Amino acid sequence: MLRIAVQTKGRLNEQSMDLLKEAGVTVSQEKRKFLMRAADFPAEIIFLRDDDIPQTVAIGAADVGIVGYNEVAEKGLDVEILQKLGFGGCRLSLAIPKTENYTGLEYFNGKRVATSYPEILSRYFAENGIEAEIHTITGSVEIAPTAGLADAIFDIVSSGGTLVSNGLVEVEKVVFSEAVLIGNPQLSAQKMELAKKLMSRFEAVRNGIGKKYLLLNIPAEALDKAIDMLPAMRSPTVIPLANSQWCSLQTVVDEENIWNIIENLKTIGAEGILVLSLDKIVL
Ligand code: ATP
Ligand code: MG
């Protein structure tokens, strides 16, 4: 049995639960409890605040966990990063009031910087020879300069909208983060096997994102041209049709290129084009 730590609520909860569901690890949606047994995989899910996930995994009270890389880097605990999960993207940045004139990193010498990530920031300042005062606050860091609590902030940025609405400008991007699967470094062989199974399922789900399955009929004489137009995973599947002048082509394509591909294929005589949605790709 593998115990998986997931954020109770907040930004990563929904996508973590969706990913687990797509990977065949589902729990009842009705009576949400703190610890829940999965119906279809030998796992249980423990719901925690994201701050507590690295430690829970480090001490082995959970075997693996889904959490932002930023939390893992801040806590500096003994956990392994098993897999990047491709959602929850953000960065930790230094920002200053937009009325200030930024001169480079030395700007921060002697300044007071508010953050919820004091460890990452003090490491960064130390590496760059900056001596600043780090002021740790857990709540709304972005209001600290206006409130007179600090000269600058070091905080999570995704779109940058929060900075703008607080009259701040991002001046240094320090750490890039996304949700990661972390693991206890001493997992038993049996748990490691389950964790690996989970990772390969996660990978299959991620591979399917933004992909479509394309099926079409093409005159046999235009087959080579059509194959050139298709970015197949290995090479497209070609199936002869009852009418030997025609064949059927099947392949996986990126959703974002789909219309260009379809229009190009039509110019060489493709017909009966079907675009099917696709869930998972196991390579
Ligand atoms: P908890 O109640 O579990 O402690 P929280 O309030 O600390 O939650 P959330 O705001 O839910 O945390 O964010 C969880 C994670 O989502 C962050 O640690 C970060 O990895 C990621 N994230 C992505 N974009 C953003 C963003 N714009 N602001 C904050 N976090 C973001
Ligand atoms: Mg938190």
PDB file of N, CA and C in Angstrom, residues 96-101 164 167-169:
ATOM      1  N   ILE A  96      10.043  44.967  -6.761  1.00  0.00           N
ATOM      2  CA  ILE A  96      10.212  46.238  -6.044  1.00  0.00           C
ATOM      3  C   ILE A  96       9.122  47.218  -6.502  1.00  0.00           C
ATOM      4  N   PRO A  97       8.874  48.287  -5.742  1.00  0.00           N
ATOM      5  CA  PRO A  97       7.878  49.265  -6.195  1.00  0.00           C
ATOM      6  C   PRO A  97       8.268  49.824  -7.554  1.00  0.00           C
ATOM      7  N   LYS A  98       7.259  50.007  -8.399  1.00  0.00           N
ATOM      8  CA  LYS A  98       7.572  50.401  -9.781  1.00  0.00           C
ATOM      9  C   LYS A  98       8.156  51.813  -9.883  1.00  0.00           C
ATOM     10  N   THR A  99       8.011  52.581  -8.812  1.00  0.00           N
ATOM     11  CA  THR A  99       8.568  53.939  -8.793  1.00  0.00           C
ATOM     12  C   THR A  99      10.085  53.938  -8.561  1.00  0.00           C
ATOM     13  N   GLU A 100      10.611  52.790  -8.136  1.00  0.00           N
ATOM     14  CA  GLU A 100      12.051  52.702  -7.851  1.00  0.00           C
ATOM     15  C   GLU A 100      12.855  52.500  -9.132  1.00  0.00           C
ATOM     16  N   ASN A 101      14.113  52.906  -9.056  1.00  0.00           N
ATOM     17  CA  ASN A 101      14.998  52.729 -10.200  1.00  0.00           C
ATOM     18  C   ASN A 101      15.896  51.521  -9.925  1.00  0.00           C
ATOM     19  N   VAL A 164       1.331  43.759 -10.437  1.00  0.00           N
ATOM     20  CA  VAL A 164       0.882  44.992 -11.086  1.00  0.00           C
ATOM     21  C   VAL A 164      -0.155  45.701 -10.215  1.00  0.00           C
ATOM     22  N   GLY A 167       1.319  47.717  -7.525  1.00  0.00           N
ATOM     23  CA  GLY A 167       2.321  48.726  -7.894  1.00  0.00           C
ATOM     24  C   GLY A 167       3.750  48.210  -7.838  1.00  0.00           C
ATOM     25  N   LEU A 168       3.921  46.905  -8.072  1.00  0.00           N
ATOM     26  CA  LEU A 168       5.265  46.323  -7.993  1.00  0.00           C
ATOM     27  C   LEU A 168       5.739  45.867  -9.374  1.00  0.00           C
ATOM     28  N   VAL A 169       7.050  45.759  -9.531  1.00  0.00           N
ATOM     29  CA  VAL A 169       7.583  45.244 -10.786  1.00  0.00           C
ATOM     30  C   VAL A 169       8.609  44.146 -10.482  1.00  0.00           C
TER      31      VAL A 169
END
